[in-house]
Every structure is written in C-alpha cells, then in structure tokens.
C-alpha cells in the first residue's frame, strides 16, 4: 500500500522557520515526483511546489507565494521529501499535505496526485 | 496562471439524487483535469483523472467529462458517503491550480 506520512508541523512565530518532512512507503520513491500542498483553515487547496526525481533532474518549481521563502528537497535514501519554510507569515497557517504523482514522474502536462499524506498542521502566530 | 472556476460553490441534495458539478478553466487545458473528494479532517482523494478516467477503487457512480475549458463531474445516484467537498485541479501547466470547491450537503 502506498503511504505518505508528514511530520514537523507546529506553532511558530512570524518570521521564524520550520521544516516539514514527508516519508514515503509502498512505492518507488526514487523515481517519483513529490509535491507539497496546503490548505488554510476553512479554505481550498493550494499547490505549494514540487520536486522531480533524479531522472528528471531533481527540478523544483514553486508557487509565487512560496518562491524565495520555501525550499523543497529530497533524500532518496530515506524516502523522504522536505519542505523548508523560512520567513513564515500568519497567512502560511494551514494544513500541509504531500502528494505523489499518479504516474511517478514525467514532464508536464499531466500532474495528478493519487496518494496523499494525512497532513501536518502549521500555525504561524505570535 | 490558469484560473479554475467551479460551480456551484455548494449544493444541497438527497440520497439517490443525480448531482452535477462544473469546472471551467480560464484557458484550454485539453483533458488535463482531475477531480478530488475531500471530507472534513481528511486528505483529498483522487476520483477522476484526465477528465474522464475513473481512479482504481472509486465507485462507478462517479463520472467525468469535458475537454478544453469546460468539465463536469457527475454523481449518478448520491450516497450518504458522498457528502463532501469536491475540487477540480488542472495538471496542464504550473502553477498547478484548483477550483474553489463544491460542498455537497444534505
């Protein structure tokens, strides 16, 4: 069974940093693109960014809201993808999910996510 | 960025009803449109991919159609477990974008 487990969420003050982790099992992490999403309280889903596999150059792309503040990285030996968040703002508050592309990895178009973690909650507040 | 507009934003229905949710893209996305179901406190669940393909393990009462800019998710006979929020998502280009969601309640 494909599974993703996020961790690292918590309460953090504005301007501080936080690193989220997402550990995978049950599929070939090495050749899978991994994506981060978030959902503010009571709001819809927002794409944060992705990281491609080594076969696709470990390419990263970010939403405008994340660019310059967030960094996605991966450790294939640990089947884990990370979301390093810096200069956190109150509007970064929400549940953060990681997701796996249904096709493993590929060039766009066609990103679709068949496996999601349970989410980890980030609260940015003083 | 490609804007995804869902309608309605919410609807009330009864068990056994046929329910249709629409999603419109701000530009041609061919058939790179996916549908998800999300229940409170849970992660999204993929229902339909590439506009009309039923994800493995998903009930056949869910179906999708459309291409270009206009897409539809249909639930043929609403069941109690289908009360949830539904999102469309375009996979055509980055930034990946979602519709605002449609909440289906009793």
Coordinates of C-alpha atoms in Angstrom, one line a residue:
Chain A
X1 CA 0.0 0.0 0.0
X2 CA 1.3 3.4 -1.0
X3 CA 1.6 5.7 2.0
X4 CA 2.9 9.1 2.9
X5 CA 3.4 10.4 6.4
X6 CA 4.0 14.1 7.1
X7 CA 5.6 15.5 10.3
X8 CA 7.2 18.6 11.6
X9 CA 4.2 20.9 11.9
X10 CA 3.6 23.1 15.0
X11 CA 3.2 26.5 16.4
X12 CA 5.8 29.0 15.2
X13 CA 6.2 32.8 15.5
X14 CA 6.1 35.0 12.4
X15 CA 9.4 35.4 10.8
X16 CA 10.7 32.1 12.1
X17 CA 11.5 28.9 10.1
X18 CA 10.1 25.4 10.1
X19 CA 11.0 22.2 8.3
X20 CA 8.3 19.7 7.3
X21 CA 9.1 16.1 6.4
X22 CA 7.1 13.6 4.3
X23 CA 8.2 9.9 4.4
X24 CA 7.0 7.5 1.8
X25 CA 6.5 3.8 1.7
X26 CA 4.9 1.2 -0.6
X27 CA 6.1 2.6 -3.9
X28 CA 9.3 3.5 -5.7
X29 CA 10.1 6.9 -4.1
X30 CA 13.4 7.2 -6.1
X31 CA 11.5 7.7 -9.4
X32 CA 8.5 9.6 -8.1
X33 CA 7.9 13.4 -8.3
X34 CA 6.7 14.7 -5.0
X35 CA 4.5 17.7 -4.4
X36 CA 3.6 19.9 -1.4
X37 CA 0.1 21.4 -1.0
X38 CA -1.5 23.4 1.8
X39 CA -5.0 24.3 3.0
X40 CA -5.7 27.3 5.1
X41 CA -8.4 26.9 7.7
X42 CA -11.8 26.7 6.0
X43 CA -10.3 27.3 2.6
X44 CA -9.5 25.4 -0.5
X45 CA -6.4 23.5 -1.7
X46 CA -3.3 25.4 -2.8
X47 CA -0.3 23.9 -4.6
X48 CA 3.0 24.9 -3.0
X49 CA 5.5 23.3 -5.3
X50 CA 7.1 20.1 -6.5
X51 CA 10.4 18.3 -6.8
X52 CA 11.1 16.0 -9.7
X53 CA 13.1 12.8 -9.4
X54 CA 16.7 12.4 -10.3
X55 CA 15.7 11.1 -13.7
X56 CA 14.1 14.4 -14.3
X57 CA 16.9 16.5 -13.0
X58 CA 15.6 17.0 -9.4
X59 CA 13.8 20.0 -10.8
X60 CA 11.8 22.2 -8.4
X61 CA 9.0 24.6 -9.1
X62 CA 7.2 26.8 -6.6
X63 CA 4.0 28.8 -6.3
X64 CA 4.5 32.6 -6.2
X65 CA 3.6 32.6 -2.5
X66 CA 6.4 30.2 -1.8
X67 CA 9.2 31.3 -4.1
X68 CA 12.2 32.7 -2.3
X69 CA 10.9 31.6 1.1
X70 CA 10.3 27.8 0.8
X71 CA 12.6 25.1 -0.4
X72 CA 11.7 21.6 -1.4
X73 CA 14.4 18.9 -1.2
X74 CA 14.5 15.1 -1.1
X75 CA 16.6 12.3 0.4
X76 CA 16.0 9.2 -1.7
X77 CA 18.0 7.1 0.8
X78 CA 15.3 7.9 3.4
X79 CA 12.4 8.0 1.0
X80 CA 11.7 11.5 2.4
X81 CA 10.8 14.8 0.9
X82 CA 11.2 18.1 2.9
X83 CA 9.7 21.5 2.9
X84 CA 11.9 24.1 4.4
X85 CA 9.9 27.2 5.2
X86 CA 11.5 30.5 6.2
X87 CA 10.2 34.0 7.0
X88 CA 6.9 32.5 7.9
X89 CA 3.8 34.7 7.9
X90 CA 0.5 34.4 9.5
X91 CA -1.1 33.5 6.1
X92 CA 1.1 30.4 5.9
X93 CA -1.1 28.9 8.6
X94 CA -2.8 25.7 7.5
X95 CA -2.6 22.0 6.9
X96 CA 0.3 21.0 4.7
X97 CA 0.0 17.8 2.6
X98 CA 2.5 16.0 0.5
X99 CA 1.4 14.1 -2.6
X100 CA 2.7 11.6 -5.1
X101 CA 2.1 11.9 -8.8
X102 CA 0.0 9.0 -10.1
X103 CA 2.4 8.4 -13.0
X104 CA 5.5 8.5 -10.9
X105 CA 7.4 11.2 -12.8
X106 CA 7.2 12.8 -16.1
X107 CA 7.4 16.2 -17.9
X108 CA 4.3 18.3 -17.9
X109 CA 1.5 18.3 -18.7
X110 CA -0.4 15.7 -16.7
X111 CA 0.3 16.2 -13.0
X112 CA -2.3 14.3 -10.9
X113 CA -2.0 13.0 -7.4
X114 CA -3.2 9.6 -6.3
X115 CA -1.5 9.4 -2.9
X116 CA -1.7 12.0 -0.2
X117 CA -0.5 12.1 3.4
X118 CA -2.7 12.8 6.3
X119 CA -1.4 16.3 6.6
X120 CA 0.6 18.2 9.3
X121 CA -0.7 21.5 10.8
X122 CA 1.4 24.6 10.8
X123 CA 0.2 27.6 12.9
X124 CA 2.1 30.9 12.5
X125 CA 1.2 33.2 15.3
X126 CA 2.8 35.4 17.9
Chain B
X1 CA -1.8 31.3 -14.2
X2 CA -4.8 29.2 -15.2
X3 CA -7.9 30.0 -13.1
X4 CA -10.3 27.2 -12.3
X5 CA -13.9 28.2 -11.5
X6 CA -16.2 25.7 -10.0
X7 CA -20.0 26.0 -9.8
X8 CA -22.0 25.8 -7.7
X9 CA -19.9 26.6 -4.6
X10 CA -22.3 24.5 -2.6
X11 CA -25.5 22.4 -3.1
X12 CA -28.0 20.6 -1.1
X13 CA -29.1 17.2 -2.3
X14 CA -30.7 14.0 -1.1
X15 CA -29.6 10.4 -1.2
X16 CA -30.4 9.0 -4.7
X17 CA -30.2 12.4 -6.4
X18 CA -28.1 12.9 -9.6
X19 CA -25.6 15.6 -8.9
X20 CA -23.5 17.6 -11.4
X21 CA -20.6 19.9 -10.7
X22 CA -19.0 22.0 -13.3
X23 CA -15.4 23.3 -13.6
X24 CA -14.3 25.9 -16.1
X25 CA -10.7 26.7 -16.9
X26 CA -9.5 30.2 -18.0
X27 CA -7.7 28.7 -21.0
X28 CA -7.6 25.5 -23.0
X29 CA -6.2 22.7 -20.8
X30 CA -7.1 19.9 -23.2
X31 CA -8.2 17.0 -20.9
X32 CA -5.7 17.6 -18.1
X33 CA -8.4 18.0 -15.5
X34 CA -8.7 15.9 -12.3
X35 CA -11.4 15.7 -9.6
X36 CA -10.9 15.1 -5.9
X37 CA -13.2 14.4 -3.0
X38 CA -12.3 15.7 0.5
X39 CA -14.2 15.0 3.7
X40 CA -13.7 17.1 6.9
X41 CA -10.4 16.3 8.6
X42 CA -9.2 14.1 5.8
X43 CA -6.8 14.4 2.8
X44 CA -8.2 14.8 -0.7
X45 CA -8.9 11.5 -2.6
X46 CA -8.5 11.3 -6.3
X47 CA -11.7 10.3 -8.1
X48 CA -11.3 11.1 -11.8
X49 CA -8.1 11.8 -13.8
X50 CA -7.5 13.2 -17.3
X51 CA -11.1 14.4 -17.4
X52 CA -12.9 11.0 -17.6
X53 CA -10.8 8.2 -16.2
X54 CA -12.1 6.6 -13.0
X55 CA -9.4 6.1 -10.4
X56 CA -9.0 2.5 -9.3
X57 CA -11.2 1.6 -6.4
X58 CA -13.6 4.6 -6.9
X59 CA -17.3 3.8 -7.3
X60 CA -18.6 3.8 -10.9
X61 CA -21.4 6.2 -9.8
X62 CA -18.7 8.9 -10.3
X63 CA -18.0 10.0 -13.9
X64 CA -16.3 12.9 -15.5
X65 CA -16.5 14.5 -18.9
X66 CA -15.3 17.5 -20.9
X67 CA -12.3 18.9 -22.7
X68 CA -10.8 22.3 -23.5
X69 CA -12.2 24.7 -20.9
X70 CA -15.4 23.1 -19.6
X71 CA -15.6 20.0 -17.5
X72 CA -18.3 18.1 -15.5
X73 CA -18.2 15.7 -12.5
X74 CA -21.4 13.7 -12.2
X75 CA -22.5 11.5 -9.3
X76 CA -25.3 9.3 -10.8
X77 CA -27.0 8.4 -7.5
X78 CA -25.8 10.2 -4.4
X79 CA -25.0 8.0 -1.4
X80 CA -24.6 9.1 2.2
X81 CA -20.8 8.7 2.0
X82 CA -20.7 11.2 -0.9
X83 CA -21.4 14.2 1.2
X84 CA -18.1 16.0 1.0
X85 CA -16.3 18.9 -0.8
X86 CA -15.2 18.3 -4.4
X87 CA -12.3 20.1 -6.1
X88 CA -11.2 20.2 -9.7
X89 CA -7.5 20.6 -10.5
X90 CA -5.7 21.4 -13.7
X91 CA -2.5 19.5 -14.5
X92 CA -1.7 21.3 -17.7
X93 CA 0.8 23.8 -16.5
X94 CA 2.4 25.3 -13.4
X95 CA 1.4 26.7 -11.2
X96 CA -1.0 23.8 -10.6
X97 CA -4.3 25.3 -9.6
X98 CA -7.5 24.0 -8.0
X99 CA -11.1 25.2 -8.2
X100 CA -12.6 26.8 -5.2
X101 CA -14.5 23.6 -4.2
X102 CA -18.1 22.5 -4.2
X103 CA -19.6 21.4 -0.9
X104 CA -22.4 18.8 -1.3
X105 CA -24.5 18.5 1.8
X106 CA -27.9 17.3 2.8

